[in-house]
mmCIF file of C-alpha atoms in Angstrom:
data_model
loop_
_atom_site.group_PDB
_atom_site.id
_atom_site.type_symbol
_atom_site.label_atom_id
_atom_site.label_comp_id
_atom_site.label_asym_id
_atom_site.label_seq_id
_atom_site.Cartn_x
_atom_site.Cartn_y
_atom_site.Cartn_z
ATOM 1 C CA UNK A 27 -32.814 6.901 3.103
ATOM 2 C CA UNK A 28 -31.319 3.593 2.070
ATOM 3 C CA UNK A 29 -29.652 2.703 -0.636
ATOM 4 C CA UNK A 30 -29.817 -1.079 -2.637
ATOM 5 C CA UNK A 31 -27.317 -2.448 -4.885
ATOM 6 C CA UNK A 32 -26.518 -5.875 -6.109
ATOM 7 C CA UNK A 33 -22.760 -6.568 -6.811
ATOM 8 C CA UNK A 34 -21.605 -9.436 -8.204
ATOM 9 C CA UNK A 35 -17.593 -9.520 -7.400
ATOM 10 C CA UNK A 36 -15.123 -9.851 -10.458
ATOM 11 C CA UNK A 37 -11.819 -11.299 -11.398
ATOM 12 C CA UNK A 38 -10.419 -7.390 -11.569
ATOM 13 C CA UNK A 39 -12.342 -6.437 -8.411
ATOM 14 C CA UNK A 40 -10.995 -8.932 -6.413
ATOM 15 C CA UNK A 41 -7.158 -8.417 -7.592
ATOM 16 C CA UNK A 42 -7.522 -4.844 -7.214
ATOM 17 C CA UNK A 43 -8.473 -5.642 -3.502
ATOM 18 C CA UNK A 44 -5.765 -7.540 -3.259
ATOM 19 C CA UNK A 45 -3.079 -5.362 -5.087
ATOM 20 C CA UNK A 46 -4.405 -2.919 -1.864
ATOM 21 C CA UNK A 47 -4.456 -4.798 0.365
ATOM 22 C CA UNK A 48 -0.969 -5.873 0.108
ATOM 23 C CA UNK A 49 1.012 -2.742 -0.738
ATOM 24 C CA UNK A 50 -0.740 -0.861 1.888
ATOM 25 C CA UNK A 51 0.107 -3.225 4.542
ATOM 26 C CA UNK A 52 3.683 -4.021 6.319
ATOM 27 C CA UNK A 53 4.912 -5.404 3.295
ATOM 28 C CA UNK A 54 3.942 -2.845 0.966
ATOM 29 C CA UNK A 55 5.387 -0.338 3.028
ATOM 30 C CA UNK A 56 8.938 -2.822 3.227
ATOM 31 C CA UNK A 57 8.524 -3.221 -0.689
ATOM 32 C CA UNK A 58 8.355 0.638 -1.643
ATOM 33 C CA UNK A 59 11.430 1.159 0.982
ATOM 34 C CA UNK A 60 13.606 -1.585 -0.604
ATOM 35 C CA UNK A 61 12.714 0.128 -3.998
ATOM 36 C CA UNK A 62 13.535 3.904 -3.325
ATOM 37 C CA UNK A 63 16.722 2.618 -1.585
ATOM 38 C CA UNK A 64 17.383 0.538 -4.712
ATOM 39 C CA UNK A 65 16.708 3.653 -7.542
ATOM 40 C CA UNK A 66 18.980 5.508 -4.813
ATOM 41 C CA UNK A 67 21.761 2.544 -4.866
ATOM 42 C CA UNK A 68 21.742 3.446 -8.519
ATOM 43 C CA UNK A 69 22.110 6.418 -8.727
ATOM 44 C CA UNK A 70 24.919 6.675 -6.729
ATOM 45 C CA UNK A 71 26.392 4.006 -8.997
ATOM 46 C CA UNK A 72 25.840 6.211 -11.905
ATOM 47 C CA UNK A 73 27.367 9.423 -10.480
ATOM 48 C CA UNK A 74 30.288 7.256 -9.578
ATOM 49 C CA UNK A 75 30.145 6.073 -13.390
ATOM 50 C CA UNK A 76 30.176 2.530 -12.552
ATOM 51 C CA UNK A 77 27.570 1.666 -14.478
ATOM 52 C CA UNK A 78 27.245 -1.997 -14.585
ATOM 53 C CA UNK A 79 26.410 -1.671 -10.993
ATOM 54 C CA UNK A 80 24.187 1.158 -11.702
ATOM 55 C CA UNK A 81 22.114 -1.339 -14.238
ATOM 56 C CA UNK A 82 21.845 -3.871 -12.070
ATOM 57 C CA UNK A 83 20.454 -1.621 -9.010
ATOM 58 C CA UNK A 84 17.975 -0.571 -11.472
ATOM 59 C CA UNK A 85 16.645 -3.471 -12.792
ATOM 60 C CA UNK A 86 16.234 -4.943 -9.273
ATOM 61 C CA UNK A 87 14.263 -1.322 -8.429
ATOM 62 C CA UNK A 88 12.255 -1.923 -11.211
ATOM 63 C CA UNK A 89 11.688 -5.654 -10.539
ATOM 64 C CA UNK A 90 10.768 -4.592 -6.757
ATOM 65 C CA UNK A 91 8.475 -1.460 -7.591
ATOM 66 C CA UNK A 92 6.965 -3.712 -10.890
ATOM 67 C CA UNK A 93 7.962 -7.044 -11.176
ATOM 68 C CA UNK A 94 6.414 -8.055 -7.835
ATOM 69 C CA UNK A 95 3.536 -6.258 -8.329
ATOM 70 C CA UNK A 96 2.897 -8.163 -11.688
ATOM 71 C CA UNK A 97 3.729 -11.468 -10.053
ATOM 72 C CA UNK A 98 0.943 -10.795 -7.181
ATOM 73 C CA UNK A 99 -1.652 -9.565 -10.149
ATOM 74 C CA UNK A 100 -1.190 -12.488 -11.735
ATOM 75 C CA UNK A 101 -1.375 -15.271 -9.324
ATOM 76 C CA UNK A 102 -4.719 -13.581 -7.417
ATOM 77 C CA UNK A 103 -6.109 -13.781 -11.475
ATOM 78 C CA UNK A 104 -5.144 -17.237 -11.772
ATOM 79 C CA UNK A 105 -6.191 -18.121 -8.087
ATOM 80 C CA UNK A 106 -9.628 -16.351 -8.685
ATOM 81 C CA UNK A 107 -10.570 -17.422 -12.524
ATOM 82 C CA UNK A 108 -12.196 -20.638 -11.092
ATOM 83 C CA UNK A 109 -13.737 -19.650 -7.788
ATOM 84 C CA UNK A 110 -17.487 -20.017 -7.095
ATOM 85 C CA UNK A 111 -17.590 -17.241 -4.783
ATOM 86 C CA UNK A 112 -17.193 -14.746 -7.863
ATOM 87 C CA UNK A 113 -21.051 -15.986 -9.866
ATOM 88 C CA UNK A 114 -23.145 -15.408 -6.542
ATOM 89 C CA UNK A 115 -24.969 -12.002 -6.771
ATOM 90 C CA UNK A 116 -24.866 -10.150 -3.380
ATOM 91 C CA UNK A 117 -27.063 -7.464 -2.211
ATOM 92 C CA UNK A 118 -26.515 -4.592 -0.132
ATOM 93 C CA UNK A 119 -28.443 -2.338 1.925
ATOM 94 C CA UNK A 120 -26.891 0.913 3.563
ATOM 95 C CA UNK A 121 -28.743 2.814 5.635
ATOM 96 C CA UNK A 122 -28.610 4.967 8.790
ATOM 97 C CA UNK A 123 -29.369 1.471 11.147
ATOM 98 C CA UNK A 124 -25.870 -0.492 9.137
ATOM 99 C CA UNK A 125 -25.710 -2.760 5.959
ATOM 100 C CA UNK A 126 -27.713 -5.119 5.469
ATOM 101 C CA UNK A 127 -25.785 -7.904 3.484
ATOM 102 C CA UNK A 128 -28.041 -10.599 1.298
ATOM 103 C CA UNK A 129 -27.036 -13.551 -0.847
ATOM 104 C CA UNK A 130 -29.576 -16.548 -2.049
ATOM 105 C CA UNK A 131 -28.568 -18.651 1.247
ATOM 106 C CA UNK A 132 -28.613 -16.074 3.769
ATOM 107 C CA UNK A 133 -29.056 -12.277 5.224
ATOM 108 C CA UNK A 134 -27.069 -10.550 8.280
ATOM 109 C CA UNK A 135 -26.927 -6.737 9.423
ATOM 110 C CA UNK A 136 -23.908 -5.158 10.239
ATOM 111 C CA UNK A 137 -24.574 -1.709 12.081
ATOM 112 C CA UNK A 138 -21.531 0.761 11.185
ATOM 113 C CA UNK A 139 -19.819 0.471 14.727
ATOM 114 C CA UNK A 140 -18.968 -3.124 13.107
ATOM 115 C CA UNK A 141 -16.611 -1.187 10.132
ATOM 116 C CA UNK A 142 -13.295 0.695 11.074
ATOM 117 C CA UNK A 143 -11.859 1.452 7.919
ATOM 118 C CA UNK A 144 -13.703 2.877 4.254
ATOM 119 C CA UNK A 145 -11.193 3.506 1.389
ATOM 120 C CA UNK A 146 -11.558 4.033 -2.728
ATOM 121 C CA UNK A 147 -9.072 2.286 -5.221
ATOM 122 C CA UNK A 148 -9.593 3.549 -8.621
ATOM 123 C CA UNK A 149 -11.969 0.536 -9.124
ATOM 124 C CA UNK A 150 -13.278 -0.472 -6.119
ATOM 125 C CA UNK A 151 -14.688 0.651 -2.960
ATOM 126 C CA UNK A 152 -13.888 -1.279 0.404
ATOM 127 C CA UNK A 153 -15.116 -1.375 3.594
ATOM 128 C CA UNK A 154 -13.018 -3.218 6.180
ATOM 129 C CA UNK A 155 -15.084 -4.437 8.880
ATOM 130 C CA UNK A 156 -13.697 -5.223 12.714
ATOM 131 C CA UNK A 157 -13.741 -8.478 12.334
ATOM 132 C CA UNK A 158 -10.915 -8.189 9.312
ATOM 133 C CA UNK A 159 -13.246 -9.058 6.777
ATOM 134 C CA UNK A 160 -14.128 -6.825 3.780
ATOM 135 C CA UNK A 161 -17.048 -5.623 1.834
ATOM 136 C CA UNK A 162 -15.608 -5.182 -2.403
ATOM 137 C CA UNK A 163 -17.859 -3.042 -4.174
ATOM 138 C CA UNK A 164 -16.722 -2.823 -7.990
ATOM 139 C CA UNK A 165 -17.352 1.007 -8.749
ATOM 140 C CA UNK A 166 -18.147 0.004 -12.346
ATOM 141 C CA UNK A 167 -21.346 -1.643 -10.851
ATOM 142 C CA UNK A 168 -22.409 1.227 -7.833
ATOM 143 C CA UNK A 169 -22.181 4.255 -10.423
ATOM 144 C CA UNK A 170 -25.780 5.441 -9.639
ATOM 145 C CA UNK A 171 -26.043 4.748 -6.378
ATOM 146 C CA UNK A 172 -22.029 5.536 -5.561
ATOM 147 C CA UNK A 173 -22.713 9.183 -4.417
ATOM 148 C CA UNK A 174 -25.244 7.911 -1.681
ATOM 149 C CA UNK A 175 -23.583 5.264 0.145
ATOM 150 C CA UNK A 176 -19.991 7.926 -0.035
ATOM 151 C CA UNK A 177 -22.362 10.292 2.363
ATOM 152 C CA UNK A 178 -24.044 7.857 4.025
ATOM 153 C CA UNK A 179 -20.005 6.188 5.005
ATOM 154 C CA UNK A 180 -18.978 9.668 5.437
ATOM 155 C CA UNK A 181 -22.056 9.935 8.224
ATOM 156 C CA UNK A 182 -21.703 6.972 10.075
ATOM 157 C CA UNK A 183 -18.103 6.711 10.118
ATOM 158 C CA UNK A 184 -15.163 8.574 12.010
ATOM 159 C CA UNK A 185 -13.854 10.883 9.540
ATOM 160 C CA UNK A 186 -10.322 9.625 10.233
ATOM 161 C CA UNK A 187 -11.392 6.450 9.049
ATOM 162 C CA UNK A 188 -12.538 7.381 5.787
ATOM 163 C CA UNK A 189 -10.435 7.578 2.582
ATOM 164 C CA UNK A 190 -13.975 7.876 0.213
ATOM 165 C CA UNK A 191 -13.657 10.197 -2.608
ATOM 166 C CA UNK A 192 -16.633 11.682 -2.927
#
């Protein structure tokens, strides 16, 4: 059974992707570290009751956890307000063979061996291919056919490498 869909990516699509991509790499990992030590920094501070240290551990928790995260979700909007590869329709065909991928100036099939990595955000679902590329698919766009290519991913992929909800 395949399953069709046309996506054309977004501005919030694309920074969500990117938002992912970053704090659940090295440096998201390094960022989340430096802010739990941080929030811990300050608390020590505060138990010690010097509290202008205390503040200032805080704030630079909050601007690591936050702040940077802002910063990132704003530049990638900036960045991606004016690209042209956001107004060209895409279409996608899962089935039990791969995906086939088609825009207006050309088609390719991609058999599942060629993915190693399916994961959900709360808007978006992304498919990391071998080749460290990645297919976005805004959720807000798949909602019909979203249950179908879940258990077709969940079929053709290794179960470890699947973080679908379904």
């Amino acid at each position: 059974m395949a399953v069709k869909v046309e996506v054309k990516l977004d501005v919030p699509s694309v920074t969500d992707f990117t938002i992912h991509h970053i704090c659940s790499g090295k440096i998201g990992i390094f960022r989340n570290v430096l802010g739990v030590l941080n929030v811990a920094l300050a608390v020590a501070f505060l138990v010690k009751q010097q509290i202008a240290l205390a503040v200032v551990f805080a704030l630079f928790a909050a601007f690591v956890l936050g702040g940077l995260k802002m910063i990132i979700r704003n530049r990638v909007t900036k960045q991606m307000e004016h690209s042209n590869r956001l107004s060209v329709p895409v279409t996608y065909e899962f089935s039990e063979k791969g995906i086939l991928t088609t825009t207006e100036s050309d088609s390719g099939m991609a058999s599942w061996d060629a993915f190693k990595r399916a994961v959900t955000t709360k808007k978006i679902l992304i498919l990391y291919s071998n080749s460290g590329q990645a297919i976005i698919l805004p959720l807000n766009q798949i909602e019909a056919e979203y249950k179908e290519i879940a258990d077709l991913i969940y079929e053709n992929m290794p179960a470890p490498a699947v973080r679908v909800q379904r």
